[in-house]
Short mmCIF file of C-alpha atoms and ligand atoms in Angstrom, two decimals:
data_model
loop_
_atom_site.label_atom_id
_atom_site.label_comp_id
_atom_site.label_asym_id
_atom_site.label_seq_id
_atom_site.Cartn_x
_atom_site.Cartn_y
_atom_site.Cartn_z
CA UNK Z 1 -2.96 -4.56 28.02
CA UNK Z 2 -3.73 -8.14 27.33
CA UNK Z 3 -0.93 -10.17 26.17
CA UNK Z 4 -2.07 -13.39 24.60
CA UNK Z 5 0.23 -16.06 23.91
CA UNK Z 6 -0.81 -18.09 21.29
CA UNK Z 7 -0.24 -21.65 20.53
CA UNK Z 8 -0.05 -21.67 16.60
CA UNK Z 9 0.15 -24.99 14.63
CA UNK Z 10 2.71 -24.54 12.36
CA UNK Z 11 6.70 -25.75 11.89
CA UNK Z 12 8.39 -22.21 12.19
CA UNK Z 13 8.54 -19.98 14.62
CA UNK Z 14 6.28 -16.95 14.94
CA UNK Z 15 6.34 -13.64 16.27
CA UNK Z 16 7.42 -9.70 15.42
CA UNK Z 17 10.82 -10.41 15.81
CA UNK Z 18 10.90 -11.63 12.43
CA UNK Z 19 8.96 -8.53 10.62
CA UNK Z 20 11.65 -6.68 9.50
CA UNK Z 21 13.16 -10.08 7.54
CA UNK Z 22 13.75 -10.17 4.02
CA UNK Z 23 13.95 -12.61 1.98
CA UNK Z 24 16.07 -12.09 -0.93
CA UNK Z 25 15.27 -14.31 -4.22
CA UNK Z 26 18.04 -16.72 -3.94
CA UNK Z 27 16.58 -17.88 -0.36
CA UNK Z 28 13.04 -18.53 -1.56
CA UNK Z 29 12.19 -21.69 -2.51
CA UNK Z 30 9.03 -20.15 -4.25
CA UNK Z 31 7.32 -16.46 -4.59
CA UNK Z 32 4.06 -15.40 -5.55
CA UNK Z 33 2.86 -11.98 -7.30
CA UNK Z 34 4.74 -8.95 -7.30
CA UNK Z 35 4.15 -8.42 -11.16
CA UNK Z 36 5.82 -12.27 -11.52
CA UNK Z 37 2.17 -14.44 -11.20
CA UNK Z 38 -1.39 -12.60 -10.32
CA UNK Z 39 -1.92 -12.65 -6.92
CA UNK Z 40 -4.38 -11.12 -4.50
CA UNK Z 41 -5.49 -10.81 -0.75
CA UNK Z 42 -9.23 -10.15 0.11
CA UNK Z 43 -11.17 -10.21 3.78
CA UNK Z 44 -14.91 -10.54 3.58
CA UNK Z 45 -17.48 -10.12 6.05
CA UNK Z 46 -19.82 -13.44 5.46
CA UNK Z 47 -22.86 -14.72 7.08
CA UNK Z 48 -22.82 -16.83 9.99
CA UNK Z 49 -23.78 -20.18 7.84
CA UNK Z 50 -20.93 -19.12 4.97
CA UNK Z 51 -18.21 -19.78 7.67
CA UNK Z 52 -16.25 -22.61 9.20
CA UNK Z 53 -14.56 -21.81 11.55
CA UNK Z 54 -10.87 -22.86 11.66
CA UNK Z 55 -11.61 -24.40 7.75
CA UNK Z 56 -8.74 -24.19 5.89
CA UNK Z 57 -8.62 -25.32 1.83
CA UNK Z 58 -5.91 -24.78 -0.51
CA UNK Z 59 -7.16 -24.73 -4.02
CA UNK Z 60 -4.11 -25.97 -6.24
CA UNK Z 61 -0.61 -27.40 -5.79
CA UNK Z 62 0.98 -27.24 -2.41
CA UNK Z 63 4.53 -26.55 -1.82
CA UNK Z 64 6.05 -29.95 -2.01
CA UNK Z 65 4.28 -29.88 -5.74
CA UNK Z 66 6.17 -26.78 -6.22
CA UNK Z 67 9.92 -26.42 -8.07
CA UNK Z 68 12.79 -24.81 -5.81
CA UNK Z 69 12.98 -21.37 -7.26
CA UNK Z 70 9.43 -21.49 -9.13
CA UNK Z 71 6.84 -18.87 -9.26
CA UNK Z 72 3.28 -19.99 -8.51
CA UNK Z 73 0.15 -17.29 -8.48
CA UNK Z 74 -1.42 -16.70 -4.98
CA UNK Z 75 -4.77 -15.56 -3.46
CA UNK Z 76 -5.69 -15.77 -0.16
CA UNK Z 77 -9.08 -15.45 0.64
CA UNK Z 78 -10.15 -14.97 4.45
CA UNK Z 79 -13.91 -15.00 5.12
CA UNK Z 80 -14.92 -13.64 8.79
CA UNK Z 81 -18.41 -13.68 10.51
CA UNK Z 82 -18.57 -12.05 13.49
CA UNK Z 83 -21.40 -10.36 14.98
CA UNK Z 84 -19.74 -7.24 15.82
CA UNK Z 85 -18.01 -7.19 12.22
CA UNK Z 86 -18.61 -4.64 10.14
CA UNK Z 87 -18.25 -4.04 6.29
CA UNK Z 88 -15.91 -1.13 6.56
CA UNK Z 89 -13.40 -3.07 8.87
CA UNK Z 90 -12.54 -5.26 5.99
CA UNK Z 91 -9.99 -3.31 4.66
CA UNK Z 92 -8.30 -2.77 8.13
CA UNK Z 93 -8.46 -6.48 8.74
CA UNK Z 94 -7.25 -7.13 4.97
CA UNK Z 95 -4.00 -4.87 5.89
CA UNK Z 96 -3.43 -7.52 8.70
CA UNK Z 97 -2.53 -10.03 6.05
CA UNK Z 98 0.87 -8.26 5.41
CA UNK Z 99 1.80 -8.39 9.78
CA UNK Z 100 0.66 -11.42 10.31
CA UNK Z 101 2.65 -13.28 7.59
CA UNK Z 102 5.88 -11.41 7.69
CA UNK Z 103 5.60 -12.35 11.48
CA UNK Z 104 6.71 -15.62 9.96
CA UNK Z 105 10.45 -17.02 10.23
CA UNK Z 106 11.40 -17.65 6.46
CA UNK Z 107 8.24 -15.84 5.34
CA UNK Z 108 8.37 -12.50 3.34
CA UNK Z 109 5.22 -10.29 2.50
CA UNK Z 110 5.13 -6.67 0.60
CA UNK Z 111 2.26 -4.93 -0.84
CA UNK Z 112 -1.79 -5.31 -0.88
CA UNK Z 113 -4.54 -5.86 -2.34
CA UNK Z 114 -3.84 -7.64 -5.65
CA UNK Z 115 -0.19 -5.95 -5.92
CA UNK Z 116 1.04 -8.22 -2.90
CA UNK Z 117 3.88 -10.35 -3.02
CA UNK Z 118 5.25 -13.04 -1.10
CA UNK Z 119 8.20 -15.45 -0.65
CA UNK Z 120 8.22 -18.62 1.33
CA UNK Z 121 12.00 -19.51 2.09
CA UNK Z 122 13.90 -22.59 1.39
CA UNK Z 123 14.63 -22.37 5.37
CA UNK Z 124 10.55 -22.28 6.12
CA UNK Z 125 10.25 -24.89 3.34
CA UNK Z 126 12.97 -27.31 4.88
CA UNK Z 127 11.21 -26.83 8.48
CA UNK Z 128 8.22 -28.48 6.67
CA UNK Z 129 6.14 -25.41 6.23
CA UNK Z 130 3.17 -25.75 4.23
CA UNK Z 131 0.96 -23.26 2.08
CA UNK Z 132 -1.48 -24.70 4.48
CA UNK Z 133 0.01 -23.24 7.05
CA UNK Z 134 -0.77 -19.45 5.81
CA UNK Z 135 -4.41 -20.16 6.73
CA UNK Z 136 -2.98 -21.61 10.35
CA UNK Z 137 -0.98 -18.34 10.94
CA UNK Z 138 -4.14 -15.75 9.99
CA UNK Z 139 -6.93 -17.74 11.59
CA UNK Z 140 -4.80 -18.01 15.09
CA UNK Z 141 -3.92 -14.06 14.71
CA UNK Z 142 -7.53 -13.11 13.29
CA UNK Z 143 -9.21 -14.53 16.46
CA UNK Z 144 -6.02 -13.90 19.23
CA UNK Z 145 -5.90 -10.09 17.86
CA UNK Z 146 -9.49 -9.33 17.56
CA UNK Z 147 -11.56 -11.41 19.16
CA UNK Z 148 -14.31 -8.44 19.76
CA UNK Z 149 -15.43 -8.72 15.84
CA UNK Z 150 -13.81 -11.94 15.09
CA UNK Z 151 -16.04 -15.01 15.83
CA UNK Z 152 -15.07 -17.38 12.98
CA UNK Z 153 -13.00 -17.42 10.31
CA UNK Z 154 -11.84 -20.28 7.66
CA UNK Z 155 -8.95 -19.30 4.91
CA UNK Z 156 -8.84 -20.37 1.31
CA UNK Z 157 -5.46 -20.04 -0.64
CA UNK Z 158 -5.62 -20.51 -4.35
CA UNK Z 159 -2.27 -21.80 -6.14
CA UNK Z 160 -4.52 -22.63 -9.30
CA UNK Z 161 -3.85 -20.39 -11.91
CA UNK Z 162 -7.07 -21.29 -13.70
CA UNK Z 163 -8.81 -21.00 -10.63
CA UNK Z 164 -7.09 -17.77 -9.73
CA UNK Z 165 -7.97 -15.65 -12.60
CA UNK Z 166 -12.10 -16.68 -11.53
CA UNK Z 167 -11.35 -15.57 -8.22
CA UNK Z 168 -9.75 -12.01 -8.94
CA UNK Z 169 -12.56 -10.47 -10.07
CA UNK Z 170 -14.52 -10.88 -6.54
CA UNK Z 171 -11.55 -8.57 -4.95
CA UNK Z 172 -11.42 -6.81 -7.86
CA UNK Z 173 -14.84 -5.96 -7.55
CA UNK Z 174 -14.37 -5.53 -3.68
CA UNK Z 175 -11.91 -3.10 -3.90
CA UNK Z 176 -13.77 -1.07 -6.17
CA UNK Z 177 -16.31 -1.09 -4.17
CA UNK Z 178 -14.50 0.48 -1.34
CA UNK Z 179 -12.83 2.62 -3.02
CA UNK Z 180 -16.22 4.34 -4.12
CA UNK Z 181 -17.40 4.58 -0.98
CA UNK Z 182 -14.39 7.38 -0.45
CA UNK Z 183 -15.48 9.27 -3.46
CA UNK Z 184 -17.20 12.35 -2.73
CA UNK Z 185 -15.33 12.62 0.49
CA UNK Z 186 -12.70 15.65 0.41
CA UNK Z 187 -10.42 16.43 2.51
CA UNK Z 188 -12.49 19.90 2.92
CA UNK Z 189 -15.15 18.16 3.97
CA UNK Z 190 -13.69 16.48 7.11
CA UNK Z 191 -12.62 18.11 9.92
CA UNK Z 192 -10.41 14.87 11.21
CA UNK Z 193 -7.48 13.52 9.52
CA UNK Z 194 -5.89 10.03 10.95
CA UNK Z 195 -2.80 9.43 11.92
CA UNK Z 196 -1.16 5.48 10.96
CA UNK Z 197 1.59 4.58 12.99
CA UNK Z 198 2.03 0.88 11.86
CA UNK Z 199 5.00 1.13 10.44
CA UNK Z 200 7.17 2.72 13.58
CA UNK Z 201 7.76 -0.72 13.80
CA UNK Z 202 10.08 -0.72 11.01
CA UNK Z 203 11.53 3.14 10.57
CA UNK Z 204 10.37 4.55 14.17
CA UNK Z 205 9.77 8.10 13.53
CA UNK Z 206 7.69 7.92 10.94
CA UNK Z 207 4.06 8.86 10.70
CA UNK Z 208 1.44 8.72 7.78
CA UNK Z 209 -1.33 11.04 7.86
CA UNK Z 210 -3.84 9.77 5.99
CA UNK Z 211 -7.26 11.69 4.31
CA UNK Z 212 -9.94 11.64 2.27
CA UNK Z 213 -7.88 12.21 -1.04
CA UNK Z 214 -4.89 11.05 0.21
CA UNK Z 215 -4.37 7.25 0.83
CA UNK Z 216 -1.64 5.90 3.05
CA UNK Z 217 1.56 5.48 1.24
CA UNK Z 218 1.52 2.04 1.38
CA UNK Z 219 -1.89 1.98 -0.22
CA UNK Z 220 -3.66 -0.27 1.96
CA UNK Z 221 -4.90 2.77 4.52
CA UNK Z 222 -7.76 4.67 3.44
CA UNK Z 223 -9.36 7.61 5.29
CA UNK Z 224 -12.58 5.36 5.71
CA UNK Z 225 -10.29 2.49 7.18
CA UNK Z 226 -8.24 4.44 9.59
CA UNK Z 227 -11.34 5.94 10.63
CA UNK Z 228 -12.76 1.87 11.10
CA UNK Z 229 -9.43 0.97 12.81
CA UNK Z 230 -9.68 3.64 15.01
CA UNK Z 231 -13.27 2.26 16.35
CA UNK Z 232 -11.89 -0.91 16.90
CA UNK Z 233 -9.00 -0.13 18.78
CA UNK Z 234 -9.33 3.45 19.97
CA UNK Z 235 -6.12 3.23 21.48
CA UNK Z 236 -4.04 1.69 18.50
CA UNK Z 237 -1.70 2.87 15.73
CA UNK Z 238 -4.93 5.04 13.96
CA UNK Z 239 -5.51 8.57 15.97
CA UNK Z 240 -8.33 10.81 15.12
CA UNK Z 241 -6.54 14.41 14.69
CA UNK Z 242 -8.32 17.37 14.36
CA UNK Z 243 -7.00 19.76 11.94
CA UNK Z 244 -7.53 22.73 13.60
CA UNK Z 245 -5.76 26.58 12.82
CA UNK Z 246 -4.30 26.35 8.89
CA UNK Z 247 -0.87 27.36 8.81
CA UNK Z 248 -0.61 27.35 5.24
CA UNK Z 249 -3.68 26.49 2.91
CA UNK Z 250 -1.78 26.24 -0.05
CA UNK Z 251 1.01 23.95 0.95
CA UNK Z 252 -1.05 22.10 3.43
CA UNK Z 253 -0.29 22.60 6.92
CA UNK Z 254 -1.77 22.99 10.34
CA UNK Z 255 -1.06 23.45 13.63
CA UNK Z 256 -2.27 20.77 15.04
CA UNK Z 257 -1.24 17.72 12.46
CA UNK Z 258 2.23 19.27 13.21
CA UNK Z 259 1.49 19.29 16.79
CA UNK Z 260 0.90 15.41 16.64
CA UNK Z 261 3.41 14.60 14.24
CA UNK Z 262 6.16 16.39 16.20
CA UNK Z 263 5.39 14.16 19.58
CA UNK Z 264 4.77 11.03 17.58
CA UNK Z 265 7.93 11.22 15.11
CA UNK Z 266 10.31 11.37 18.71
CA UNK Z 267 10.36 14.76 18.33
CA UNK Z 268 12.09 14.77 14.70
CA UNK Z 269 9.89 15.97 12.15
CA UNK Z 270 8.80 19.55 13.09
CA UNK Z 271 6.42 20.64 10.37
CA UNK Z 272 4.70 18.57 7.43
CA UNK Z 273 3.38 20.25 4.09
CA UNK Z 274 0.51 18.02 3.05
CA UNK Z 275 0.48 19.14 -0.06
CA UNK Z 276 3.65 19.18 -1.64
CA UNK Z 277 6.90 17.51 -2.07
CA UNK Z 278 9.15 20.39 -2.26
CA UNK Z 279 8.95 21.48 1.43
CA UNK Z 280 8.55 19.59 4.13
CA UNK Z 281 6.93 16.62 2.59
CA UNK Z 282 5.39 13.70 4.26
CA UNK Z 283 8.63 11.14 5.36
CA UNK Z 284 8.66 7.80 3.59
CA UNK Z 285 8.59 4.58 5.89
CA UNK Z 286 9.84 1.93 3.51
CA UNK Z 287 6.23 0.28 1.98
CA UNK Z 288 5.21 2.96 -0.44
CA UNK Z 289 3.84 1.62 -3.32
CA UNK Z 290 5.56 4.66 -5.69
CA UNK Z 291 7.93 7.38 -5.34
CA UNK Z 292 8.44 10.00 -6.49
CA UNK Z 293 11.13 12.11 -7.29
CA UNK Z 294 11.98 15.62 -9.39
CA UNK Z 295 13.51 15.85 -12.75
CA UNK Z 296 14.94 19.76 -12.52
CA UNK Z 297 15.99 19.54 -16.39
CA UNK Z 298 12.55 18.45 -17.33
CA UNK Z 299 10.60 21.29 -14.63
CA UNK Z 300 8.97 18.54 -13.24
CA UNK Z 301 8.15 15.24 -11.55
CA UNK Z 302 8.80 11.52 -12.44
CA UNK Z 303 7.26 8.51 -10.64
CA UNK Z 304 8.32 4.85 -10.62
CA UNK Z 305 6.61 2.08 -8.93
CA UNK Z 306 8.15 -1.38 -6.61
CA UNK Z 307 7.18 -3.40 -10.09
CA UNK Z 308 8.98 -1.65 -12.24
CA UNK Z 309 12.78 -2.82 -11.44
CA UNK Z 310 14.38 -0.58 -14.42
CA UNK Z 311 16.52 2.66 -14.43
CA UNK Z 312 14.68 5.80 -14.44
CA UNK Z 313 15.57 9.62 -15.49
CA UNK Z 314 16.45 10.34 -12.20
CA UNK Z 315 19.47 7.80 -12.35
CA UNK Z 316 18.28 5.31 -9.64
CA UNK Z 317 16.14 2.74 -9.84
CA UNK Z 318 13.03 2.10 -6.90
CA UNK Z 319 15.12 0.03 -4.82
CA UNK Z 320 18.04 3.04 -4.70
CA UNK Z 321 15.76 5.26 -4.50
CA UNK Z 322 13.76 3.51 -1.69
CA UNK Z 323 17.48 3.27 -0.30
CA UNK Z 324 17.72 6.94 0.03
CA UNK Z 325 14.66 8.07 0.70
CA UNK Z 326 12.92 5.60 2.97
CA UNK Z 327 13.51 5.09 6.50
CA UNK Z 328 11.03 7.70 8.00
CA UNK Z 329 13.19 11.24 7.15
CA UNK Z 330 11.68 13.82 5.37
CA UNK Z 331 13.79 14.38 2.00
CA UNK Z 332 12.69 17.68 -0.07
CA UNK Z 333 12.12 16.13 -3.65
CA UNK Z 334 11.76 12.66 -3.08
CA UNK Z 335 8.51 11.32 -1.67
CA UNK Z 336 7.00 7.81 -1.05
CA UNK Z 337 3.13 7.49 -2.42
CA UNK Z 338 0.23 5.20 -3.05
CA UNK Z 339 -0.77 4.56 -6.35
CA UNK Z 340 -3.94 5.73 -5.74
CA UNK Z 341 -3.00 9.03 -4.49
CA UNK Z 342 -1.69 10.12 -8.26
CA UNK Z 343 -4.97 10.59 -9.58
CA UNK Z 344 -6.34 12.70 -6.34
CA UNK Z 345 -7.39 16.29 -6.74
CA UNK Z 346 -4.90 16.51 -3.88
CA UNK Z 347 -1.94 15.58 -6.12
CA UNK Z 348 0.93 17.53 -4.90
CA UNK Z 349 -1.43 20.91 -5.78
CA UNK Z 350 1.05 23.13 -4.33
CA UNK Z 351 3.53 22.11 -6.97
CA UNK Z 352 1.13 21.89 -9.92
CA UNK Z 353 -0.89 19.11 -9.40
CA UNK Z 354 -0.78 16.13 -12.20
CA UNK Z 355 0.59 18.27 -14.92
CA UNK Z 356 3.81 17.72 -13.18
CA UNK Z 357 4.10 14.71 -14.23
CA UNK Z 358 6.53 13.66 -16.94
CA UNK Z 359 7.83 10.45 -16.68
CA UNK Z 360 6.62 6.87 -15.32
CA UNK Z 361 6.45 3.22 -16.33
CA UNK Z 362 4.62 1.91 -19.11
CA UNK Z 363 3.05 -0.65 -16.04
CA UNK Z 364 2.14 2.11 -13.89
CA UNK Z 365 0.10 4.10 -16.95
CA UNK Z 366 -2.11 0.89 -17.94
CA UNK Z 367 -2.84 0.30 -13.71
CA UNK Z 368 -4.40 4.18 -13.59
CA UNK Z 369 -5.83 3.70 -17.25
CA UNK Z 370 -9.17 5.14 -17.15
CA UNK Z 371 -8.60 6.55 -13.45
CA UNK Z 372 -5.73 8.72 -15.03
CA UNK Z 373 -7.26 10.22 -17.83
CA UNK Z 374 -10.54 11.30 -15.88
CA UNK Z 375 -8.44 12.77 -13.55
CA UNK Z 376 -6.23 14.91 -16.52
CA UNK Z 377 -9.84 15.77 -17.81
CA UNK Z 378 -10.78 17.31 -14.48
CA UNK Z 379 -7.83 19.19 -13.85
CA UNK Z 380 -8.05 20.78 -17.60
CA UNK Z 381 -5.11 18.92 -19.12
CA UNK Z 382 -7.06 17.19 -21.85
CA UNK Z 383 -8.25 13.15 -22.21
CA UNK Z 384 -4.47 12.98 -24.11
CA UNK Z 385 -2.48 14.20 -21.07
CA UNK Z 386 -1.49 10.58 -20.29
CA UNK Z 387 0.31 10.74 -23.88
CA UNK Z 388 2.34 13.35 -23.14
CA UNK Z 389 3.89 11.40 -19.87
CA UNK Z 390 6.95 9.72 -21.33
CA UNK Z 391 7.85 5.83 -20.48
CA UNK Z 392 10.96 3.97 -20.59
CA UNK Z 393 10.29 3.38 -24.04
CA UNK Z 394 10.72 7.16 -24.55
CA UNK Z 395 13.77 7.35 -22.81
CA UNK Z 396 15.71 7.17 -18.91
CA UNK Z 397 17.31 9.90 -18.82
CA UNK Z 398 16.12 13.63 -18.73
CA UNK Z 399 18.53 14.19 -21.82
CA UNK Z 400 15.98 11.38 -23.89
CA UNK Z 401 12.93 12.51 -22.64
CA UNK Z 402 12.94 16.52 -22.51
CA UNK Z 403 12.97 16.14 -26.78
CA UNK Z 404 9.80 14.11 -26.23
CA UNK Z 405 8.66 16.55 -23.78
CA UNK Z 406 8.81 19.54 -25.91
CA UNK Z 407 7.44 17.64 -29.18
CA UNK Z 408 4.60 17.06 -26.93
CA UNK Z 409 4.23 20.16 -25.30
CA UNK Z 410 3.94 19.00 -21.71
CA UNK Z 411 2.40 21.34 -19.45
CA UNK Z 412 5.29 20.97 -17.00
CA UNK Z 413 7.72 22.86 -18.89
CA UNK Z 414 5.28 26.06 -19.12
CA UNK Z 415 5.16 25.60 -15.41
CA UNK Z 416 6.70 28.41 -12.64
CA UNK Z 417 10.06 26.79 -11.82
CA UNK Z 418 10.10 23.78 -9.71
CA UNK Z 419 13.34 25.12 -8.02
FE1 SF4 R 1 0.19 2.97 8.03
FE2 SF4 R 1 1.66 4.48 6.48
FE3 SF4 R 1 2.57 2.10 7.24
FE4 SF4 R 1 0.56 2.28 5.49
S1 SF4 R 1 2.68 2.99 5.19
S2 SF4 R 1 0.65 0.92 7.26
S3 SF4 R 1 -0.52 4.09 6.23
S4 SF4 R 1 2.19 3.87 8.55
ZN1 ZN R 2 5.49 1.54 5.94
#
């Protein structure tokens, strides 16, 4: 193994030692996104003559034009030409973002895509740090980490919030775009699921297995870019496992996912049920997007999101239930997700798919929108399905909800018995 040590121009220290930081509101001088300001994070693959490299602009106010305490909108754009790159490794270089800037003292990342969110701290502010110094950080990690794709790469950041709104639609449209490119795969249709091991950093024993219809839980890993991050380090966190002899074709499990799991989770986590969260589900690191949990009053399952900071039916809100639940452990009932993953044909199908459903944020039901209601169609529980989900504005508690329920006649309550 190589070890590079690299010499990176900026006033704060950098390395993994400071991953597992957190930066709580009080100690940031400023944040961006996380429901607060639109934000966004987007890798391209460009033509040679579209990069600079080492060019680094900052469209809108920089930090020292920023308010202690102030919320400012964020997108960070990184354009890479390299003549090994490839379109598909985008989205594995994209997830980089969220390392390589929470490998920064007094700076605090969560989330992808346009969900992330990040906080510079009055600490990194008083050492002179400077939204500038974002592009310093990725361009010195793009080209130190992966320097067999990587040839040049220049970083703009956009604190405009004019400016920002023009600029969301290209990801917007780029992340559609990838995310099409996965439709039509099933997880029938493969014979290899990936394993992602990123996060052992933070909760050690925990392993995502990731497949066509079932996106990491952090919702940056897609089957398509484990299976890219996998060619370009063959020996990193992304493993190629076959499935091999089906234990259990209803609840999802086989012999050889459990195999792999077993030796990778230190020999904790004996048996994973891919397709449900009653038994054995998948264990929760800590950078789920959603989780889920079970409403035993209501016969069914209620979901609540990192943006929504409210009380739920299940009595805890995401960060208690994130708490309980995260970590890497395996707890029956409670199970982190990406957002994306809710509108699979692979929803939880040995528990009764989407029609389990009965509770999540209002936020949460206009982000699926269309994606939601196609997917009710599919699975037979009418175009109006996503009406019969109750919100906070319902209720958040199974007592003010199940009236709702009922009224409605959701299908969860005709459902077998969820325990
Ligand atoms: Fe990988 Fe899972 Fe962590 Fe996402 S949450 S980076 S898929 S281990
Ligand atoms: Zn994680």
């Amino acid at each position: 193994i190589k070890i590079k040590i690299v010499d990176i121009p900026v006033p704060i220290t950098i390395g993994p030692a400071f991953e597992g930081e957190t930066i709580r509101k009080k100690d940031a001088w400023v944040e961006f996104g996380g429901g607060r300001s639109t934000s966004f994070e987007l890798v391209r693959m460009c033509d040679a003559d579209q990069v600079e490299d080492g060019k680094i602009e900052v469209i809108g106010p920089e930090i020292d034009e920023m308010p202690e305490g102030s919320v400012f909108p964020l997108g960070i754009m990184v354009d890479i030409y390299g003549r090994k790159m490839q379109e598909d490794f985008e989205g594995v270089l994209e997830r980089r973002v969220h390392y390589f800037i929470n490998y920064g003292e007094g700076l605090w990342h969560v989330a992808q895509r346009n969900m992330m969110w990040v906080r510079i701290g009055k600490n990194a502010k008083a050492a002179g740090f400077k939204i500038k110094d974002l592009g310093e950080i990725l361009i010195a990690k793009y080209k130190s980490d992966y320097p067999a794709i990587v040839d040049r790469v220049q970083v703009t950041i956009i604190t405009d919030k004019d400016v920002i709104e023009d600029k969301i639609k290209i990801a917007l449209e780029k992340y559609a775009a990838r995310d099409a490119r996965l439709k039509g795969l099933t997880d029938e249709s493969v014979e290899t699921y990936y394993s992602c091991t990123l996060c052992q950093s933070f909760a050690p024993n925990h392993v995502c297995i990731v497949s066509p219809e079932r996106v990491g839980l952090c919702g940056a890993v897609s089957w398509l870019d484990a299976k890219a991050s996998n060619e370009i380090t063959p020996t990193g966190p992304n493993q190629p496992i076959e499935k091999g002899e089906c234990m259990d074709p209803v609840k999802g499990s086989w012999k050889n996912l459990n195999d792999f799991i077993y030796t990778h989770s230190n020999r904790t986590v004996e048996n994973v049920n891919f397709y449900t969260i009653m038994d054995s589900p998948m264990t929760s690191c800590g950078c789920f997007e959603a989780i889920m949990a079970i409403l035993p009053l209501c016969n069914g399952i209620m979901i609540t999101t990192r943006e929504h900071g409210g009380e739920t039916p299940c009595g805890m809100t995401f960060s208690a239930l994130a708490g309980t639940c995260g970590g890497g452990v395996q707890t029956p009932g409670f199970m982190g997700i990406g957002r994306r993953y809710i509108t699979s044909s692979k929803f939880i199908p040995a528990d009764g798919g989407l029609g389990r459903i009965v509770w999540m944020p209002k936020e949460l039901k206009e982000y699926l929108g269309q994606d939601l209601v196609d997917a009710a169609v599919r699975a037979g529980l009418g175009a109006d399905f996503i009406d019969k989900i109750a919100d906070e504005t319902v209720g958040t508690t199974e007592d003010e909800i199940l009236p709702f329920l009922e009224e409605k006649q959701h299908p969860a309550l005709q459902m077998d018995p969820l325990m």
